[in-house]
PDB file of C-alpha atoms and ligand atoms in Angstrom:
ATOM      1  CA  MET A  19      -0.015  -0.010   0.023  1.00 86.00           C
ATOM      2  CA  SER A  20       1.657   3.282  -0.934  1.00 94.00           C
ATOM      3  CA  LEU A  21       1.670   6.312   1.202  1.00 98.00           C
ATOM      4  CA  LEU A  22       1.211   9.892  -0.143  1.00 98.00           C
ATOM      5  CA  ILE A  23       3.355  12.392   1.560  1.00 98.00           C
ATOM      6  CA  VAL A  24       3.216  16.225   1.230  1.00 98.00           C
ATOM      7  CA  GLY A  25       5.479  18.653   3.020  1.00 98.00           C
ATOM      8  CA  SER A  26       8.435  20.967   2.616  1.00 98.00           C
ATOM      9  CA  ILE A  27      11.568  20.042   0.568  1.00 98.00           C
ATOM     10  CA  ALA A  28      14.449  22.258   1.626  1.00 98.00           C
ATOM     11  CA  LEU A  29      18.101  23.079   1.404  1.00 98.00           C
ATOM     12  CA  ASP A  30      19.210  23.498   5.030  1.00 98.00           C
ATOM     13  CA  THR A  31      22.157  25.033   6.865  1.00 98.00           C
ATOM     14  CA  VAL A  32      22.661  23.525  10.226  1.00 98.00           C
ATOM     15  CA  LYS A  33      25.034  24.590  13.044  1.00 97.00           C
ATOM     16  CA  THR A  34      25.795  22.534  16.083  1.00 97.00           C
ATOM     17  CA  PRO A  35      28.324  23.382  18.854  1.00 95.00           C
ATOM     18  CA  VAL A  36      30.919  21.256  16.906  1.00 93.00           C
ATOM     19  CA  GLU A  37      30.012  21.441  13.174  1.00 95.00           C
ATOM     20  CA  GLU A  38      28.304  23.514  10.497  1.00 97.00           C
ATOM     21  CA  HIS A  39      27.104  22.398   7.211  1.00 97.00           C
ATOM     22  CA  ALA A  40      25.285  24.350   4.385  1.00 97.00           C
ATOM     23  CA  ASP A  41      22.960  23.398   1.511  1.00 96.00           C
ATOM     24  CA  LEU A  42      21.972  20.016   2.940  1.00 96.00           C
ATOM     25  CA  LEU A  43      18.846  18.207   1.768  1.00 97.00           C
ATOM     26  CA  GLY A  44      16.149  18.854   4.311  1.00 98.00           C
ATOM     27  CA  GLY A  45      12.484  19.615   4.745  1.00 98.00           C
ATOM     28  CA  SER A  46       9.714  17.769   6.459  1.00 98.00           C
ATOM     29  CA  ALA A  47       8.735  15.774   3.327  1.00 98.00           C
ATOM     30  CA  SER A  48      12.352  14.672   2.459  1.00 98.00           C
ATOM     31  CA  TYR A  49      12.839  13.200   5.970  1.00 98.00           C
ATOM     32  CA  ALA A  50       9.367  11.699   6.162  1.00 98.00           C
ATOM     33  CA  ALA A  51       9.591  10.152   2.692  1.00 98.00           C
ATOM     34  CA  LEU A  52      12.912   8.456   3.242  1.00 98.00           C
ATOM     35  CA  GLY A  53      11.715   7.197   6.674  1.00 98.00           C
ATOM     36  CA  ALA A  54       8.543   5.779   5.277  1.00 98.00           C
ATOM     37  CA  SER A  55      10.312   4.198   2.199  1.00 98.00           C
ATOM     38  CA  PHE A  56      11.733   1.525   4.494  1.00 98.00           C
ATOM     39  CA  PHE A  57       8.224   0.200   4.833  1.00 98.00           C
ATOM     40  CA  SER A  58       6.110   1.266   1.875  1.00 98.00           C
ATOM     41  CA  PRO A  59       6.360   2.945  -1.559  1.00 98.00           C
ATOM     42  CA  VAL A  60       5.844   6.666  -1.305  1.00 98.00           C
ATOM     43  CA  LYS A  61       4.243   9.267  -3.604  1.00 98.00           C
ATOM     44  CA  LEU A  62       5.929  12.517  -2.832  1.00 98.00           C
ATOM     45  CA  VAL A  63       4.272  15.922  -3.180  1.00 98.00           C
ATOM     46  CA  GLY A  64       6.364  19.154  -2.867  1.00 98.00           C
ATOM     47  CA  VAL A  65       8.107  22.008  -4.718  1.00 98.00           C
ATOM     48  CA  VAL A  66      11.745  22.654  -5.545  1.00 98.00           C
ATOM     49  CA  GLY A  67      13.568  25.443  -7.466  1.00 98.00           C
ATOM     50  CA  ASP A  68      15.918  25.225 -10.381  1.00 97.00           C
ATOM     51  CA  ASP A  69      18.883  25.113  -7.992  1.00 97.00           C
ATOM     52  CA  PHE A  70      17.769  21.743  -6.618  1.00 98.00           C
ATOM     53  CA  PRO A  71      20.166  18.868  -7.354  1.00 97.00           C
ATOM     54  CA  ALA A  72      18.909  16.394 -10.026  1.00 97.00           C
ATOM     55  CA  SER A  73      20.701  13.566  -8.264  1.00 97.00           C
ATOM     56  CA  GLU A  74      17.981  13.697  -5.454  1.00 97.00           C
ATOM     57  CA  PHE A  75      15.330  12.708  -8.053  1.00 98.00           C
ATOM     58  CA  GLU A  76      17.468   9.725  -9.029  1.00 98.00           C
ATOM     59  CA  PHE A  77      17.925   8.791  -5.424  1.00 97.00           C
ATOM     60  CA  TRP A  78      14.230   8.959  -4.815  1.00 98.00           C
ATOM     61  CA  LYS A  79      13.650   6.706  -7.836  1.00 97.00           C
ATOM     62  CA  SER A  80      16.055   4.149  -6.349  1.00 97.00           C
ATOM     63  CA  ARG A  81      14.071   4.075  -3.217  1.00 96.00           C
ATOM     64  CA  GLU A  82      10.507   3.702  -4.595  1.00 94.00           C
ATOM     65  CA  ILE A  83       9.835   7.379  -3.887  1.00 98.00           C
ATOM     66  CA  ASP A  84       7.674   8.548  -6.826  1.00 98.00           C
ATOM     67  CA  ALA A  85       8.435  12.215  -7.388  1.00 98.00           C
ATOM     68  CA  GLU A  86       5.824  12.888 -10.111  1.00 98.00           C
ATOM     69  CA  GLY A  87       4.180  15.172  -7.609  1.00 98.00           C
ATOM     70  CA  VAL A  88       7.339  17.226  -6.931  1.00 98.00           C
ATOM     71  CA  GLN A  89       7.112  20.521  -9.004  1.00 97.00           C
ATOM     72  CA  ARG A  90      10.372  21.997 -10.161  1.00 97.00           C
ATOM     73  CA  VAL A  91       9.753  25.691 -10.753  1.00 97.00           C
ATOM     74  CA  PRO A  92      11.990  28.579 -11.688  1.00 97.00           C
ATOM     75  CA  GLY A  93      13.627  30.261  -8.611  1.00 98.00           C
ATOM     76  CA  LYS A  94      15.341  29.048  -5.527  1.00 98.00           C
ATOM     77  CA  THR A  95      14.421  26.138  -3.340  1.00 98.00           C
ATOM     78  CA  PHE A  96      13.066  26.838   0.165  1.00 98.00           C
ATOM     79  CA  ARG A  97      15.855  27.421   2.577  1.00 98.00           C
ATOM     80  CA  TRP A  98      15.991  27.069   6.319  1.00 98.00           C
ATOM     81  CA  SER A  99      18.874  27.558   8.801  1.00 98.00           C
ATOM     82  CA  GLY A 100      18.983  26.570  12.412  1.00 97.00           C
ATOM     83  CA  GLU A 101      21.521  26.470  15.294  1.00 98.00           C
ATOM     84  CA  TYR A 102      21.565  24.044  18.129  1.00 97.00           C
ATOM     85  CA  ALA A 103      22.609  24.856  21.754  1.00 96.00           C
ATOM     86  CA  TRP A 104      25.008  22.585  23.529  1.00 94.00           C
ATOM     87  CA  ASP A 105      22.209  20.392  24.878  1.00 92.00           C
ATOM     88  CA  MET A 106      21.438  19.492  21.127  1.00 91.00           C
ATOM     89  CA  ASN A 107      17.770  19.927  21.908  1.00 86.00           C
ATOM     90  CA  THR A 108      17.198  23.770  22.112  1.00 90.00           C
ATOM     91  CA  ARG A 109      17.177  25.133  18.576  1.00 94.00           C
ATOM     92  CA  GLU A 110      17.116  28.622  17.235  1.00 96.00           C
ATOM     93  CA  THR A 111      15.924  29.270  13.652  1.00 96.00           C
ATOM     94  CA  ARG A 112      18.513  31.688  12.176  1.00 97.00           C
ATOM     95  CA  SER A 113      16.797  32.208   8.798  1.00 97.00           C
ATOM     96  CA  VAL A 114      13.912  31.114   6.604  1.00 96.00           C
ATOM     97  CA  ASP A 115      13.828  31.994   2.928  1.00 97.00           C
ATOM     98  CA  LEU A 116      10.493  30.752   1.493  1.00 97.00           C
ATOM     99  CA  ASN A 117      11.609  31.199  -2.189  1.00 98.00           C
ATOM    100  CA  VAL A 118       9.433  28.922  -4.448  1.00 98.00           C
ATOM    101  CA  PHE A 119       7.609  27.729  -1.320  1.00 96.00           C
ATOM    102  CA  GLU A 120       5.912  31.060  -1.062  1.00 95.00           C
ATOM    103  CA  HIS A 121       3.377  30.424  -3.876  1.00 95.00           C
ATOM    104  CA  PHE A 122       3.310  26.606  -3.481  1.00 96.00           C
ATOM    105  CA  ARG A 123      -0.147  25.071  -4.184  1.00 95.00           C
ATOM    106  CA  PRO A 124       0.093  21.332  -4.099  1.00 95.00           C
ATOM    107  CA  ASP A 125      -1.647  19.839  -7.151  1.00 93.00           C
ATOM    108  CA  LEU A 126      -1.927  16.209  -7.118  1.00 97.00           C
ATOM    109  CA  PRO A 127      -1.224  14.111 -10.240  1.00 97.00           C
ATOM    110  CA  ALA A 128      -4.211  12.023 -11.065  1.00 97.00           C
ATOM    111  CA  SER A 129      -2.578   8.627 -10.028  1.00 96.00           C
ATOM    112  CA  TYR A 130      -2.084  10.129  -6.426  1.00 98.00           C
ATOM    113  CA  LYS A 131      -5.660  11.075  -5.821  1.00 97.00           C
ATOM    114  CA  THR A 132      -6.808   7.482  -5.005  1.00 96.00           C
ATOM    115  CA  SER A 133      -4.042   6.994  -2.314  1.00 97.00           C
ATOM    116  CA  GLU A 134      -5.492   5.439   0.744  1.00 96.00           C
ATOM    117  CA  PHE A 135      -2.815   6.423   3.302  1.00 98.00           C
ATOM    118  CA  VAL A 136      -1.732   9.982   3.620  1.00 98.00           C
ATOM    119  CA  LEU A 137       0.958  11.804   5.715  1.00 98.00           C
ATOM    120  CA  LEU A 138       0.522  15.506   5.786  1.00 98.00           C
ATOM    121  CA  ALA A 139       3.976  16.406   6.901  1.00 98.00           C
ATOM    122  CA  ASN A 140       4.725  19.793   8.414  1.00 96.00           C
ATOM    123  CA  ILE A 141       3.508  22.690   6.177  1.00 96.00           C
ATOM    124  CA  ALA A 142       0.793  25.221   6.524  1.00 96.00           C
ATOM    125  CA  PRO A 143      -2.533  23.635   7.512  1.00 98.00           C
ATOM    126  CA  ALA A 144      -4.326  25.265   4.667  1.00 97.00           C
ATOM    127  CA  LEU A 145      -2.051  23.484   2.224  1.00 97.00           C
ATOM    128  CA  GLN A 146      -2.587  20.276   4.135  1.00 98.00           C
ATOM    129  CA  SER A 147      -6.423  20.659   3.690  1.00 98.00           C
ATOM    130  CA  HIS A 148      -5.955  21.615   0.021  1.00 98.00           C
ATOM    131  CA  VAL A 149      -4.246  18.216  -0.548  1.00 98.00           C
ATOM    132  CA  LEU A 150      -7.044  16.326   1.257  1.00 98.00           C
ATOM    133  CA  ASP A 151      -9.655  18.277  -0.820  1.00 98.00           C
ATOM    134  CA  GLN A 152      -8.158  16.616  -3.978  1.00 98.00           C
ATOM    135  CA  MET A 153      -8.251  13.128  -2.675  1.00 97.00           C
ATOM    136  CA  GLU A 154     -10.920  10.651  -3.335  1.00 96.00           C
ATOM    137  CA  ARG A 155     -11.362   8.858  -0.084  1.00 90.00           C
ATOM    138  CA  PRO A 156      -8.302   8.485   1.977  1.00 96.00           C
ATOM    139  CA  ARG A 157      -8.640   5.635   4.501  1.00 96.00           C
ATOM    140  CA  PHE A 158      -6.226   6.861   6.926  1.00 97.00           C
ATOM    141  CA  VAL A 159      -4.717  10.426   7.322  1.00 98.00           C
ATOM    142  CA  VAL A 160      -1.746  11.246   9.472  1.00 98.00           C
ATOM    143  CA  ALA A 161      -0.820  15.042  10.169  1.00 98.00           C
ATOM    144  CA  ASP A 162       2.235  16.677  11.669  1.00 98.00           C
ATOM    145  CA  THR A 163       2.240  20.349  12.704  1.00 96.00           C
ATOM    146  CA  MET A 164       4.457  22.869  14.481  1.00 95.00           C
ATOM    147  CA  ASP A 165       4.350  25.723  16.822  1.00 94.00           C
ATOM    148  CA  LEU A 166       4.288  28.322  13.948  1.00 95.00           C
ATOM    149  CA  TRP A 167       0.793  27.185  12.765  1.00 97.00           C
ATOM    150  CA  ILE A 168      -0.545  26.944  16.221  1.00 97.00           C
ATOM    151  CA  GLU A 169       0.519  30.576  16.783  1.00 97.00           C
ATOM    152  CA  THR A 170      -0.216  32.016  13.345  1.00 97.00           C
ATOM    153  CA  THR A 171      -2.975  29.978  11.490  1.00 97.00           C
ATOM    154  CA  ARG A 172      -4.963  28.409  14.350  1.00 98.00           C
ATOM    155  CA  ASP A 173      -8.322  28.519  12.572  1.00 98.00           C
ATOM    156  CA  ASP A 174      -6.919  26.612   9.574  1.00 98.00           C
ATOM    157  CA  LEU A 175      -5.444  24.022  11.882  1.00 98.00           C
ATOM    158  CA  ASP A 176      -8.690  23.713  13.844  1.00 98.00           C
ATOM    159  CA  ALA A 177     -10.562  23.233  10.510  1.00 98.00           C
ATOM    160  CA  LEU A 178      -8.016  20.331   9.547  1.00 98.00           C
ATOM    161  CA  LEU A 179      -8.246  18.421  12.816  1.00 98.00           C
ATOM    162  CA  PRO A 180     -11.616  16.704  12.259  1.00 98.00           C
ATOM    163  CA  ARG A 181     -10.261  15.308   8.877  1.00 98.00           C
ATOM    164  CA  VAL A 182      -7.196  13.754  10.528  1.00 98.00           C
ATOM    165  CA  ASP A 183      -7.093  10.256  12.054  1.00 98.00           C
ATOM    166  CA  LEU A 184      -3.662  10.683  13.787  1.00 98.00           C
ATOM    167  CA  LEU A 185      -2.088  13.992  14.765  1.00 98.00           C
ATOM    168  CA  ILE A 186       1.551  14.027  15.614  1.00 98.00           C
ATOM    169  CA  LEU A 187       3.001  16.909  17.515  1.00 97.00           C
ATOM    170  CA  ASN A 188       5.685  17.561  20.187  1.00 96.00           C
ATOM    171  CA  ASP A 189       5.211  18.115  23.900  1.00 97.00           C
ATOM    172  CA  SER A 190       5.600  21.942  23.796  1.00 96.00           C
ATOM    173  CA  GLU A 191       3.240  22.218  20.906  1.00 97.00           C
ATOM    174  CA  ALA A 192       0.586  20.148  22.641  1.00 98.00           C
ATOM    175  CA  ARG A 193       0.857  22.348  25.699  1.00 98.00           C
ATOM    176  CA  GLU A 194       0.693  25.389  23.530  1.00 98.00           C
ATOM    177  CA  MET A 195      -2.378  24.224  21.667  1.00 98.00           C
ATOM    178  CA  THR A 196      -4.319  23.271  24.782  1.00 98.00           C
ATOM    179  CA  LYS A 197      -2.852  25.590  27.519  1.00 98.00           C
ATOM    180  CA  GLU A 198      -2.663  22.385  29.600  1.00 98.00           C
ATOM    181  CA  THR A 199       0.443  21.674  31.652  1.00 97.00           C
ATOM    182  CA  SER A 200      -0.372  17.953  31.859  1.00 98.00           C
ATOM    183  CA  LEU A 201       0.540  16.128  28.722  1.00 98.00           C
ATOM    184  CA  ILE A 202      -2.175  13.546  29.605  1.00 97.00           C
ATOM    185  CA  LYS A 203      -4.813  16.213  29.657  1.00 98.00           C
ATOM    186  CA  ALA A 204      -3.412  17.847  26.519  1.00 98.00           C
ATOM    187  CA  GLY A 205      -3.438  14.559  24.486  1.00 98.00           C
ATOM    188  CA  ARG A 206      -7.040  13.936  25.515  1.00 97.00           C
ATOM    189  CA  ARG A 207      -8.023  17.512  24.767  1.00 98.00           C
ATOM    190  CA  ILE A 208      -6.563  17.435  21.264  1.00 98.00           C
ATOM    191  CA  ARG A 209      -8.370  14.104  20.641  1.00 98.00           C
ATOM    192  CA  GLU A 210     -11.746  15.816  21.517  1.00 97.00           C
ATOM    193  CA  ALA A 211     -10.852  18.444  18.736  1.00 97.00           C
ATOM    194  CA  GLY A 212     -10.993  15.716  15.971  1.00 97.00           C
ATOM    195  CA  PRO A 213      -8.240  13.292  15.502  1.00 98.00           C
ATOM    196  CA  ARG A 214      -9.047   9.708  16.720  1.00 97.00           C
ATOM    197  CA  TYR A 215      -5.391   9.195  17.743  1.00 98.00           C
ATOM    198  CA  VAL A 216      -2.798  11.639  19.000  1.00 98.00           C
ATOM    199  CA  ALA A 217       0.965  11.031  19.295  1.00 98.00           C
ATOM    200  CA  ILE A 218       2.913  13.442  21.444  1.00 98.00           C
ATOM    201  CA  LYS A 219       6.697  13.274  20.888  1.00 96.00           C
ATOM    202  CA  LYS A 220       8.915  14.151  23.926  1.00 94.00           C
ATOM    203  CA  GLY A 221      12.350  14.250  22.112  1.00 88.00           C
ATOM    204  CA  GLU A 222      14.946  12.191  24.115  1.00 85.00           C
ATOM    205  CA  HIS A 223      12.211  11.004  26.443  1.00 90.00           C
ATOM    206  CA  GLY A 224      10.128   9.073  23.950  1.00 92.00           C
ATOM    207  CA  ALA A 225       6.454   9.453  22.905  1.00 96.00           C
ATOM    208  CA  LEU A 226       2.971   9.014  24.048  1.00 97.00           C
ATOM    209  CA  LEU A 227      -0.034   7.801  22.169  1.00 97.00           C
ATOM    210  CA  PHE A 228      -3.676   8.398  23.019  1.00 97.00           C
ATOM    211  CA  SER A 229      -6.785   6.690  21.617  1.00 97.00           C
ATOM    212  CA  GLU A 230     -10.318   6.862  22.879  1.00 96.00           C
ATOM    213  CA  ASN A 231      -9.776   4.028  25.402  1.00 95.00           C
ATOM    214  CA  GLU A 232      -6.134   3.158  25.225  1.00 96.00           C
ATOM    215  CA  PHE A 233      -2.804   4.777  25.976  1.00 96.00           C
ATOM    216  CA  PHE A 234       0.749   3.857  25.156  1.00 95.00           C
ATOM    217  CA  SER A 235       4.100   5.321  26.372  1.00 94.00           C
ATOM    218  CA  CYS A 236       7.208   4.450  24.548  1.00 92.00           C
ATOM    219  CA  GLY A 237      10.740   5.388  25.535  1.00 89.00           C
ATOM    220  CA  ALA A 238      13.526   6.713  23.403  1.00 88.00           C
ATOM    221  CA  TYR A 239      16.399   4.675  22.172  1.00 90.00           C
ATOM    222  CA  PRO A 240      19.477   5.365  24.406  1.00 89.00           C
ATOM    223  CA  LEU A 241      21.924   7.126  21.953  1.00 91.00           C
ATOM    224  CA  GLU A 242      25.174   8.506  23.290  1.00 89.00           C
ATOM    225  CA  ASP A 243      26.082  10.666  20.291  1.00 90.00           C
ATOM    226  CA  ILE A 244      23.696  12.979  18.479  1.00 94.00           C
ATOM    227  CA  HIS A 245      25.224  14.741  15.488  1.00 96.00           C
ATOM    228  CA  ASP A 246      22.232  16.589  14.052  1.00 96.00           C
ATOM    229  CA  PRO A 247      18.660  16.381  15.569  1.00 95.00           C
ATOM    230  CA  THR A 248      17.142  18.045  12.496  1.00 97.00           C
ATOM    231  CA  GLY A 249      14.254  16.067  11.035  1.00 97.00           C
ATOM    232  CA  ALA A 250      13.953  13.537  13.913  1.00 96.00           C
ATOM    233  CA  GLY A 251      10.259  14.389  14.270  1.00 96.00           C
ATOM    234  CA  ASP A 252       9.666  14.183  10.547  1.00 98.00           C
ATOM    235  CA  THR A 253      11.464  10.870  10.314  1.00 98.00           C
ATOM    236  CA  PHE A 254       9.410   9.561  13.291  1.00 97.00           C
ATOM    237  CA  ALA A 255       6.191  10.581  11.492  1.00 98.00           C
ATOM    238  CA  GLY A 256       7.384   8.980   8.232  1.00 98.00           C
ATOM    239  CA  GLY A 257       8.411   5.867   9.906  1.00 98.00           C
ATOM    240  CA  MET A 258       5.266   5.535  11.739  1.00 98.00           C
ATOM    241  CA  ALA A 259       2.960   6.285   8.778  1.00 98.00           C
ATOM    242  CA  GLY A 260       5.032   4.085   6.444  1.00 98.00           C
ATOM    243  CA  TYR A 261       4.686   1.165   8.947  1.00 98.00           C
ATOM    244  CA  LEU A 262       0.827   1.730   9.337  1.00 98.00           C
ATOM    245  CA  ALA A 263       0.478   1.958   5.397  1.00 98.00           C
ATOM    246  CA  ALA A 264       2.462  -1.247   4.954  1.00 98.00           C
ATOM    247  CA  GLN A 265      -0.163  -3.116   7.103  1.00 96.00           C
ATOM    248  CA  GLY A 266      -2.797  -2.165   4.518  1.00 92.00           C
ATOM    249  CA  ARG A 267      -5.790  -2.209   6.977  1.00 92.00           C
ATOM    250  CA  ALA A 268      -7.451  -0.029   9.509  1.00 92.00           C
ATOM    251  CA  PRO A 269      -4.642  -0.004  12.166  1.00 95.00           C
ATOM    252  CA  THR A 270      -5.156  -1.927  15.366  1.00 95.00           C
ATOM    253  CA  PHE A 271      -3.727  -0.503  18.651  1.00 94.00           C
ATOM    254  CA  THR A 272      -0.910  -3.156  18.429  1.00 95.00           C
ATOM    255  CA  ASP A 273      -0.119  -1.732  14.934  1.00 96.00           C
ATOM    256  CA  PHE A 274       0.081   1.727  16.441  1.00 96.00           C
ATOM    257  CA  ARG A 275       2.422   0.476  19.280  1.00 95.00           C
ATOM    258  CA  ARG A 276       4.718  -1.150  16.739  1.00 96.00           C
ATOM    259  CA  ALA A 277       4.518   1.972  14.554  1.00 97.00           C
ATOM    260  CA  MET A 278       5.610   4.171  17.427  1.00 96.00           C
ATOM    261  CA  ILE A 279       8.602   1.969  17.964  1.00 95.00           C
ATOM    262  CA  TYR A 280       9.670   1.855  14.342  1.00 97.00           C
ATOM    263  CA  GLY A 281       9.224   5.630  14.252  1.00 97.00           C
ATOM    264  CA  SER A 282      11.414   6.095  17.154  1.00 95.00           C
ATOM    265  CA  VAL A 283      14.029   3.673  15.750  1.00 96.00           C
ATOM    266  CA  LEU A 284      14.041   5.560  12.423  1.00 97.00           C
ATOM    267  CA  ALA A 285      14.463   8.880  14.274  1.00 96.00           C
ATOM    268  CA  SER A 286      17.285   7.524  16.304  1.00 96.00           C
ATOM    269  CA  PHE A 287      19.262   6.649  13.141  1.00 97.00           C
ATOM    270  CA  ASN A 288      18.510   9.912  11.539  1.00 97.00           C
ATOM    271  CA  VAL A 289      20.095  12.010  14.374  1.00 96.00           C
ATOM    272  CA  GLU A 290      23.497  10.038  14.144  1.00 97.00           C
ATOM    273  CA  ALA A 291      24.538  12.117  11.172  1.00 97.00           C
ATOM    274  CA  PHE A 292      23.752  15.395   9.499  1.00 96.00           C
ATOM    275  CA  SER A 293      20.810  15.812   7.073  1.00 97.00           C
ATOM    276  CA  LEU A 294      19.640  12.495   5.683  1.00 97.00           C
ATOM    277  CA  GLU A 295      23.093  10.969   5.381  1.00 97.00           C
ATOM    278  CA  ARG A 296      22.449   8.177   7.880  1.00 98.00           C
ATOM    279  CA  LEU A 297      19.066   7.219   6.395  1.00 98.00           C
ATOM    280  CA  ARG A 298      20.634   7.117   2.957  1.00 97.00           C
ATOM    281  CA  THR A 299      22.984   4.140   3.973  1.00 97.00           C
ATOM    282  CA  LEU A 300      20.639   2.566   6.587  1.00 98.00           C
ATOM    283  CA  GLN A 301      19.749  -1.134   5.886  1.00 98.00           C
ATOM    284  CA  LYS A 302      16.458  -2.832   6.852  1.00 97.00           C
ATOM    285  CA  GLN A 303      18.406  -5.354   8.944  1.00 98.00           C
ATOM    286  CA  GLU A 304      19.762  -2.581  11.123  1.00 98.00           C
ATOM    287  CA  ILE A 305      16.270  -1.289  11.714  1.00 98.00           C
ATOM    288  CA  GLU A 306      15.111  -4.756  12.718  1.00 97.00           C
ATOM    289  CA  GLU A 307      18.023  -5.201  15.135  1.00 97.00           C
ATOM    290  CA  ARG A 308      17.358  -1.849  16.792  1.00 96.00           C
ATOM    291  CA  TYR A 309      13.562  -2.632  16.939  1.00 95.00           C
ATOM    292  CA  GLN A 310      14.341  -5.797  18.843  1.00 93.00           C
ATOM    293  CA  VAL A 311      16.643  -4.078  21.293  1.00 91.00           C
ATOM    294  CA  PHE A 312      13.869  -1.478  21.800  1.00 88.00           C
ATOM    295  CA  ARG A 313      11.294  -4.020  22.403  1.00 84.00           C
ATOM    296  CA  SER A 314      13.414  -5.898  24.914  1.00 85.00           C
ATOM    297  CA  MET A 315      13.969  -2.539  26.764  1.00 82.00           C
ATOM    298  CA  SER A 316      10.205  -1.972  26.865  1.00 73.00           C
ATOM    299  CA  GLN A 317       9.368  -5.432  28.475  1.00 69.00           C
ATOM    300  CA  PHE A 318       9.998  -6.415  32.037  1.00 64.00           C
ATOM    301  CA  GLU A 319       8.998  -8.971  34.410  1.00 65.00           C
ATOM    302  CA  VAL A 320       8.012  -8.309  37.983  1.00 65.00           C
ATOM    303  CA  VAL A 321       9.509 -11.032  40.203  1.00 64.00           C
ATOM    304  CA  GLY A 322       8.160 -11.799  43.648  1.00 59.00           C
TER     305      GLY A 322
HETATM  306  P1  AMP B   4      12.276  19.254  12.504  1.00 94.28           P
HETATM  307  O1  AMP B   4      13.669  19.070  13.124  1.00 94.28           O
HETATM  308  O2  AMP B   4      11.383  17.997  12.723  1.00 94.28           O
HETATM  309  O3  AMP B   4      11.544  20.455  13.114  1.00 94.28           O
HETATM  310  O4  AMP B   4      12.261  19.614  10.895  1.00 94.28           O
HETATM  311  C1  AMP B   4      13.289  20.307  10.485  1.00 94.28           C
HETATM  312  C2  AMP B   4      12.927  20.503   8.972  1.00 94.28           C
HETATM  313  O5  AMP B   4      11.791  21.317   8.780  1.00 94.28           O
HETATM  314  C3  AMP B   4      14.076  21.284   8.294  1.00 94.28           C
HETATM  315  O6  AMP B   4      14.683  20.360   7.332  1.00 94.28           O
HETATM  316  C4  AMP B   4      13.401  22.514   7.641  1.00 94.28           C
HETATM  317  O7  AMP B   4      13.850  22.598   6.222  1.00 94.28           O
HETATM  318  C5  AMP B   4      11.861  22.210   7.721  1.00 94.28           C
HETATM  319  N1  AMP B   4      11.196  23.460   8.104  1.00 94.28           N
HETATM  320  C6  AMP B   4      11.593  24.519   8.825  1.00 94.28           C
HETATM  321  N2  AMP B   4      10.629  25.456   8.966  1.00 94.28           N
HETATM  322  C7  AMP B   4       9.566  25.050   8.177  1.00 94.28           C
HETATM  323  C8  AMP B   4       8.268  25.538   7.813  1.00 94.28           C
HETATM  324  N3  AMP B   4       7.975  26.770   8.326  1.00 94.28           N
HETATM  325  N4  AMP B   4       7.571  24.757   7.114  1.00 94.28           N
HETATM  326  C9  AMP B   4       7.957  23.687   6.605  1.00 94.28           C
HETATM  327  N5  AMP B   4       9.207  22.964   6.902  1.00 94.28           N
HETATM  328  C10 AMP B   4       9.980  23.719   7.633  1.00 94.28           C
END
């Protein structure tokens, strides 16, 4: 079952306390698509400028990522630059140049409109809704968002939520959205606004999943060295949505649990190197091995 993914495709400049790299492939859709491609074929929707490397299109092709829905238009690709503090968690955006992204209207190729699984990776909620408007009858819709949209386009986001099956956001965004201190209350409040499932990411502390009657908490893989946290959330969303799409059915809660762990595994690999470099060389076998370690860490027996 293929997964339609729409989001940003960017050239990023990333600075950490030890390294700085410019013009790296980035963007929410780039991370999500590569993460998802380990589980299911992807139909990618986005926009790039004429400065965007042709080699990336070749790479996508080699990974069963269909880029027919990626528009190449005159002008420069969206550029984003960020700098991490010493904790490799706090991040400051240094610059955003929308470039070709400014007038982006995602138009779906005919063959995309019947996709049954959709991941609306992080872009403006009005654009996420515009994609859904063009689809025939998606069976399962996953959406990601960010603080910017909660702060600037809240009405658009609220209008999207009832059309979403699973909303993924991070802890500070969940608190900001609901004005609740407790993440448990926040998760439940967001569910009441529309999505049947809500996943709240807590960075190095794992993630929480809420459904109507069930709850799951998953830890994070204990990584010692993080080189570039950029795109961890997008990779998590891509891994999770890709795994769910690959099951080809209405997901059960067990599917969600496994999807959360696969998403966390993918994100843990992603942060081991800058940009998408680690995901480019990653093998399915490595994912499975880390998945098993993760599972064994999450199980325990009470003795006595
Ligand atoms: P994350 O680390 O998960 O927040 O994702 C970082 C990626 O999001 C970078 O590769 C950026 O190119 C991309 N990005 C940054 N700002 C935006 C935005 N306003 N809309 C869409 N994508 C963005």
